[in-house]
CSV table of C-alpha atoms in Angstrom, one decimal:
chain,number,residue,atom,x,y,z
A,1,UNK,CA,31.8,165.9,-96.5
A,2,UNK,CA,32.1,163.5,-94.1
A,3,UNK,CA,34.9,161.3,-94.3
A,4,UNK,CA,37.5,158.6,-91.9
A,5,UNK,CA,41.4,158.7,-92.9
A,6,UNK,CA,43.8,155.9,-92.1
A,7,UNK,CA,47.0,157.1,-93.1
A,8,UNK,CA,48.9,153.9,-92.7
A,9,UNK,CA,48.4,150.7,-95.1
A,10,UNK,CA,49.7,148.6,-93.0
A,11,UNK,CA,51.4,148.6,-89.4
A,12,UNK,CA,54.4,146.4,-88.1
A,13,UNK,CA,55.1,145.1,-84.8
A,14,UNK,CA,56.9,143.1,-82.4
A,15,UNK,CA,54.7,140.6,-80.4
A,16,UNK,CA,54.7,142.2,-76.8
A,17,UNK,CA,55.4,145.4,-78.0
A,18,UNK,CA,52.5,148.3,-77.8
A,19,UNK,CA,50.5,148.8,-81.1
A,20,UNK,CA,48.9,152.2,-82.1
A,21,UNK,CA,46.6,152.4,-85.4
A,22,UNK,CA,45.7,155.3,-86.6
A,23,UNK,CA,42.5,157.1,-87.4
A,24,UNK,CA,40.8,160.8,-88.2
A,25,UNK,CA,38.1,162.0,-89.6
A,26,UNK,CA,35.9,164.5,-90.7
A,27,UNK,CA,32.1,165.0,-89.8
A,28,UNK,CA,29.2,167.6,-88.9
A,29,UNK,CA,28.6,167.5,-85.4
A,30,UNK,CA,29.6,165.2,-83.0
A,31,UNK,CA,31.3,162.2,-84.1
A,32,UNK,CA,30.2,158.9,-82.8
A,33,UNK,CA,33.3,156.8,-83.9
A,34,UNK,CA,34.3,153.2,-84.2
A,35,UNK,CA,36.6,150.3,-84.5
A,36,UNK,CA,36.2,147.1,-86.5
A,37,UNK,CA,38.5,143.9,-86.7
A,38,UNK,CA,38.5,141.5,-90.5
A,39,UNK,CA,40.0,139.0,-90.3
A,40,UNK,CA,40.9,136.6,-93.2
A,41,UNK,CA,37.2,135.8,-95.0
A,42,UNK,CA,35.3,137.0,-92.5
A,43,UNK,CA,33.1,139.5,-91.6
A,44,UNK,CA,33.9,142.9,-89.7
A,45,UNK,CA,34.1,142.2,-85.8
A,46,UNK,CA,33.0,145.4,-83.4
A,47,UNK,CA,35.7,146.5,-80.9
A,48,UNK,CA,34.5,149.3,-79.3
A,49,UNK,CA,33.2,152.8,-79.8
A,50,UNK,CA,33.2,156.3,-78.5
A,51,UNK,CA,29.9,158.0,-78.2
A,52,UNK,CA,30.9,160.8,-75.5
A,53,UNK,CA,32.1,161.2,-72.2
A,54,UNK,CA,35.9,159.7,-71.4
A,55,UNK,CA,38.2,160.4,-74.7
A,56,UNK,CA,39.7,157.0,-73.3
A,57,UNK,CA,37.5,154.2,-74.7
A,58,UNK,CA,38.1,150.3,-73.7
A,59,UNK,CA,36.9,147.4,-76.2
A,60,UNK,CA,37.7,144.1,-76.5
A,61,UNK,CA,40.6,142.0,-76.9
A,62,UNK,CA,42.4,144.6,-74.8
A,63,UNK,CA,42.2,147.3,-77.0
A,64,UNK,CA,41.6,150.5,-76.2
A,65,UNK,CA,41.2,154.3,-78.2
A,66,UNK,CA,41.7,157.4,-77.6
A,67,UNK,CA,39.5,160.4,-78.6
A,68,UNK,CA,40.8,163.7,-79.4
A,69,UNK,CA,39.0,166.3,-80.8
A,70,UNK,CA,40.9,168.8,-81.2
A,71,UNK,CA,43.1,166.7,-83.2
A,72,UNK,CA,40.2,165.1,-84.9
A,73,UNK,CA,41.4,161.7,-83.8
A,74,UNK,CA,40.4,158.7,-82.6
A,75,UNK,CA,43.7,156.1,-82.7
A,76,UNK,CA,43.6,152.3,-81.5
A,77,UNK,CA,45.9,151.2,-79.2
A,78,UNK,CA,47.1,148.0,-77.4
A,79,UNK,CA,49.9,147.8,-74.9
A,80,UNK,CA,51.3,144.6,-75.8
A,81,UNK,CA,50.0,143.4,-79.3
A,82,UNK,CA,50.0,139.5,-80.0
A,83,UNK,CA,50.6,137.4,-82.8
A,84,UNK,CA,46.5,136.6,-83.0
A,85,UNK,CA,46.0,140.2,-83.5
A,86,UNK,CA,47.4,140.2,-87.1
A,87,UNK,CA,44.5,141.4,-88.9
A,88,UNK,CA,42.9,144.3,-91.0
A,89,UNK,CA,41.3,146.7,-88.9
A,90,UNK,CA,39.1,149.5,-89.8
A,91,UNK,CA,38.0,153.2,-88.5
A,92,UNK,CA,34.0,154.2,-89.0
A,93,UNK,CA,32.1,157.2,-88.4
A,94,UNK,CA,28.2,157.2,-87.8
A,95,UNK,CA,26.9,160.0,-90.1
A,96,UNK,CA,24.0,161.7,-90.0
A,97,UNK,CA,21.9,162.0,-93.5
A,98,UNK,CA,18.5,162.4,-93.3
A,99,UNK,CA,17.9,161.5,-90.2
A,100,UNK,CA,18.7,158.1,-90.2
A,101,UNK,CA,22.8,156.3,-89.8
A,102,UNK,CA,25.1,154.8,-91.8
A,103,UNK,CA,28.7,154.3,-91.0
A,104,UNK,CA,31.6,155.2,-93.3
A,105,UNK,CA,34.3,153.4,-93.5
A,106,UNK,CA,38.5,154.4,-94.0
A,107,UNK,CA,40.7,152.1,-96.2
A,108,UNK,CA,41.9,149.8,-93.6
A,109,UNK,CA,45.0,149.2,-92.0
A,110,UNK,CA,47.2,145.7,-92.0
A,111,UNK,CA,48.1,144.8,-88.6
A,112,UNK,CA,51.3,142.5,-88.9
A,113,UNK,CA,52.3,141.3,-85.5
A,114,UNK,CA,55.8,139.2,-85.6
A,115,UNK,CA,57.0,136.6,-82.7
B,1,UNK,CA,22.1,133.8,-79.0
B,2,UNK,CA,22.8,134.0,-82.9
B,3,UNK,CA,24.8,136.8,-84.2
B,4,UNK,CA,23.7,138.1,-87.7
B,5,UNK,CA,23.9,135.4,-90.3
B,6,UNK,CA,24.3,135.4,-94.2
B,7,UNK,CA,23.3,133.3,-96.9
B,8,UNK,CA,25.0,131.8,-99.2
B,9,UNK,CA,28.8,132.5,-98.4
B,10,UNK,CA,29.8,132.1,-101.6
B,11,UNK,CA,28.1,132.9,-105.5
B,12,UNK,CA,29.5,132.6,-108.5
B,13,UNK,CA,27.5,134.4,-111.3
B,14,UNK,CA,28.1,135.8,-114.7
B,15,UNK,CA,27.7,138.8,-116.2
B,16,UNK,CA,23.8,139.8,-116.9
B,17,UNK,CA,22.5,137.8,-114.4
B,18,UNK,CA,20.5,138.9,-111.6
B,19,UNK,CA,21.3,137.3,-107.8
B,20,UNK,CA,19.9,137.7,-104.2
B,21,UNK,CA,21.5,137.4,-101.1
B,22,UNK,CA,20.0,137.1,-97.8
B,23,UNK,CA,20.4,138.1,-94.2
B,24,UNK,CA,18.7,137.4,-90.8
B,25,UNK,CA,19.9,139.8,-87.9
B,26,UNK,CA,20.8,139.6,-84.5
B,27,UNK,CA,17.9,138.7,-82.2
B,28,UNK,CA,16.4,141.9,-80.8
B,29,UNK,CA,17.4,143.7,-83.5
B,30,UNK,CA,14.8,145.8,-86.3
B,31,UNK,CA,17.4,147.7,-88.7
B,32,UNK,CA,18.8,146.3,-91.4
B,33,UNK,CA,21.8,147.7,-93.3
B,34,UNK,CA,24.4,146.3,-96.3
B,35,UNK,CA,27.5,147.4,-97.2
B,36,UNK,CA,29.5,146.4,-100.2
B,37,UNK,CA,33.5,146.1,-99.6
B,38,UNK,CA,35.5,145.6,-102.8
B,39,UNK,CA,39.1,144.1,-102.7
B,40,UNK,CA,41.4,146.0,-100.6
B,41,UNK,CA,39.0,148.5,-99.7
B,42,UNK,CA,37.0,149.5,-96.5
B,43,UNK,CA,32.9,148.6,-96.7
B,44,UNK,CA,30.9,151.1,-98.9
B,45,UNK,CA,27.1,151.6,-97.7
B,46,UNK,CA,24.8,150.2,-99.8
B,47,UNK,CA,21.0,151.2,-98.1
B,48,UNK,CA,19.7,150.7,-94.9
B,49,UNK,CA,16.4,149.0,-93.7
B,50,UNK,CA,14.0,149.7,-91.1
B,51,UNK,CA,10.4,148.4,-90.9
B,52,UNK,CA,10.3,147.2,-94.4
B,53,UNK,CA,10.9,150.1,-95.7
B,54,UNK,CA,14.8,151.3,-97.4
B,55,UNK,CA,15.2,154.5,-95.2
B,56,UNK,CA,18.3,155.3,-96.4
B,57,UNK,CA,20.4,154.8,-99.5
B,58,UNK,CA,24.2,155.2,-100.6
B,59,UNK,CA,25.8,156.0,-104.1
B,60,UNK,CA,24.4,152.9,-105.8
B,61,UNK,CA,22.3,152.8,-108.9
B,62,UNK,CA,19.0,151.1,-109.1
B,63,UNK,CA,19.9,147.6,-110.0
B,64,UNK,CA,20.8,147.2,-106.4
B,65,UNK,CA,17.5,146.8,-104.4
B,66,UNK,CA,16.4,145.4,-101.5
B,67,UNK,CA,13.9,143.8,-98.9
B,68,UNK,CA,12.8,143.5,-95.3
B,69,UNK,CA,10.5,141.0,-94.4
B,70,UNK,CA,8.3,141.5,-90.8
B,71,UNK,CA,10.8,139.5,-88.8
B,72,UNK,CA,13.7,142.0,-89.7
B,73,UNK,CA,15.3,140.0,-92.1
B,74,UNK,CA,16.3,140.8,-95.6
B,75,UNK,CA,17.3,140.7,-98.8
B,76,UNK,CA,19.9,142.0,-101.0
B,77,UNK,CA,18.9,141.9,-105.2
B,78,UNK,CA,21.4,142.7,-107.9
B,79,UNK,CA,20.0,142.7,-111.4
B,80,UNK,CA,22.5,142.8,-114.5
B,81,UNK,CA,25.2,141.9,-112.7
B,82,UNK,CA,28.7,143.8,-114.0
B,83,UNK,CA,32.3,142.4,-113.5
B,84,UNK,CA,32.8,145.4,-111.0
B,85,UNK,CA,30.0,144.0,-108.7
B,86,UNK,CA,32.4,141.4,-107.5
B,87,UNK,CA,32.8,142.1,-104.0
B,88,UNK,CA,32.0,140.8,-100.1
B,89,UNK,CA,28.6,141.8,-99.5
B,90,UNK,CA,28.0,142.4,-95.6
B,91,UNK,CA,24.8,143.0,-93.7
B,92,UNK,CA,24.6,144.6,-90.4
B,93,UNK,CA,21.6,145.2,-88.1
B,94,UNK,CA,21.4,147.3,-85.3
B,95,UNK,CA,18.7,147.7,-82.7
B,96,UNK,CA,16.7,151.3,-83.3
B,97,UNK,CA,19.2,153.0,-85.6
B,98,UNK,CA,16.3,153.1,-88.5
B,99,UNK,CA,14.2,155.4,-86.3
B,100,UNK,CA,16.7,157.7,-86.9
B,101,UNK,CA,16.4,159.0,-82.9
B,102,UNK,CA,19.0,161.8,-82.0
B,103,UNK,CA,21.9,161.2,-80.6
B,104,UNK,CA,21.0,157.1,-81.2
B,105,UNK,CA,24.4,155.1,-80.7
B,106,UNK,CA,23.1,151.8,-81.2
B,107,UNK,CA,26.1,149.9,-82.9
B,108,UNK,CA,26.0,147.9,-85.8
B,109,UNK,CA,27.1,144.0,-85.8
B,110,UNK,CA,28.2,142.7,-89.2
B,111,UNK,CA,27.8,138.7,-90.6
B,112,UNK,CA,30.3,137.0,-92.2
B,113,UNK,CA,29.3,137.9,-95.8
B,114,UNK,CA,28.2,136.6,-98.9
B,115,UNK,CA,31.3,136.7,-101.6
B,116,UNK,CA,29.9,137.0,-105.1
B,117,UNK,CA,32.2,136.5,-108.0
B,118,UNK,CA,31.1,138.2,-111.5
B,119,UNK,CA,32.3,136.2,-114.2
């Protein structure tokens, strides 16, 4: 079954200091994987995505994820988080059923970023 | 250039009743798809839409149905609404993901979402 885990509810940092939120999965085949960014009553925002090629993906905002398969992977990262970036972000997998795409979705993780 | 827009943001309904919600994608794109996302939990794939046809559906049971019109938009219907169909309803569309091409990687785009409330 194809599945995204993200292990932490919520994340705490320091504004300035680097943010990591984390993400694996499970899938058949090659994993085309995403970020998304809630925030408060809104819909999801797309940050980026890895299809293949360089396991270090850019997005926006300044964020950036790293692929690893071996680990089955795929972490968001930020060198220096800011207070704006408090928001709940989620991990997605495109799976392949039938020939056509949907995206599954983890639980979420709380990004708290403190002055 | 409009991003993917939902209508209305917010229903109230009660139990029984049956309610539609509506979505017009981002310009250039043909697939349609809708997610449900409870409280305090990540989206949950509805069905998928692709030349006014549902090409895909998730682990939903008949009372959710759906539409797409010949300009790509659509619509969501909910009949005998329960309490536990309180939730953010979110559309997406992507450009080409309904053809179902190999190794597609179109991405989707989300609205803002219609929040229904089951009373």
């Amino acid at each position: 079954a194809q599945s995204v885990a993200q292990p932490e509810d919520q994340v705490n940092v320091a504004e300035g200091n680097p943010l990591t939120v984390k993400c694996t999965y499970s899938v058949s085949g090659n994993p085309y994987l995403f970020w998304y960014v809630q925030y408060p009553n809104r819909g999801l925002q797309f940050l980026l995505k890895y299809i293949t090629g360089d396991n270090l993906v850019k997005g926006s905002y300044g964020f950036e994820a790293e692929f690893n398969k071996s680990q089955t992977s795929f972490h968001l990262k930020k060198p220096s988080a800011l207070v704006s970036d408090s928001a709940l972000y989620f991990c997605a997998v495109r799976a392949r059923w039938g020939g056509y795409n949907k995206l599954i979705f983890g639980a979420g993780t709380r990004l708290a970023v403190h002055p | 250039d409009a991003g993917v827009t939902q209508s209305p943001t917010h229903l109230i309904k009660t139990r029984g009743q049956q309610v539609t919600l509506r979505c017009s994608p981002k310009s250039g794109h043909d697939t349609v798809s809708w997610y449900q996302q409870a409280l305090g939990q990540g989206p949950q794939f509805i069905f998928q839409y692709y030349e006014e046809e549902e090409r895909q559906r998730g682990n939903f049971p008949d009372r959710f149905s759906g539409h797409q019109f010949p300009n790509y938009s659509s619509e969501l219907n909910v009949n005998a609404l329960l309490l536990g169909d309180s939730a953010l309803y979110l559309c997406a569309s992507s450009a080409g993901t309904g053809r179902g091409l190999a190794g597609g990687t179109d991405t989707q785009y989300f609205g803002p979402g219609t929040r229904l409330t089951v009373l």
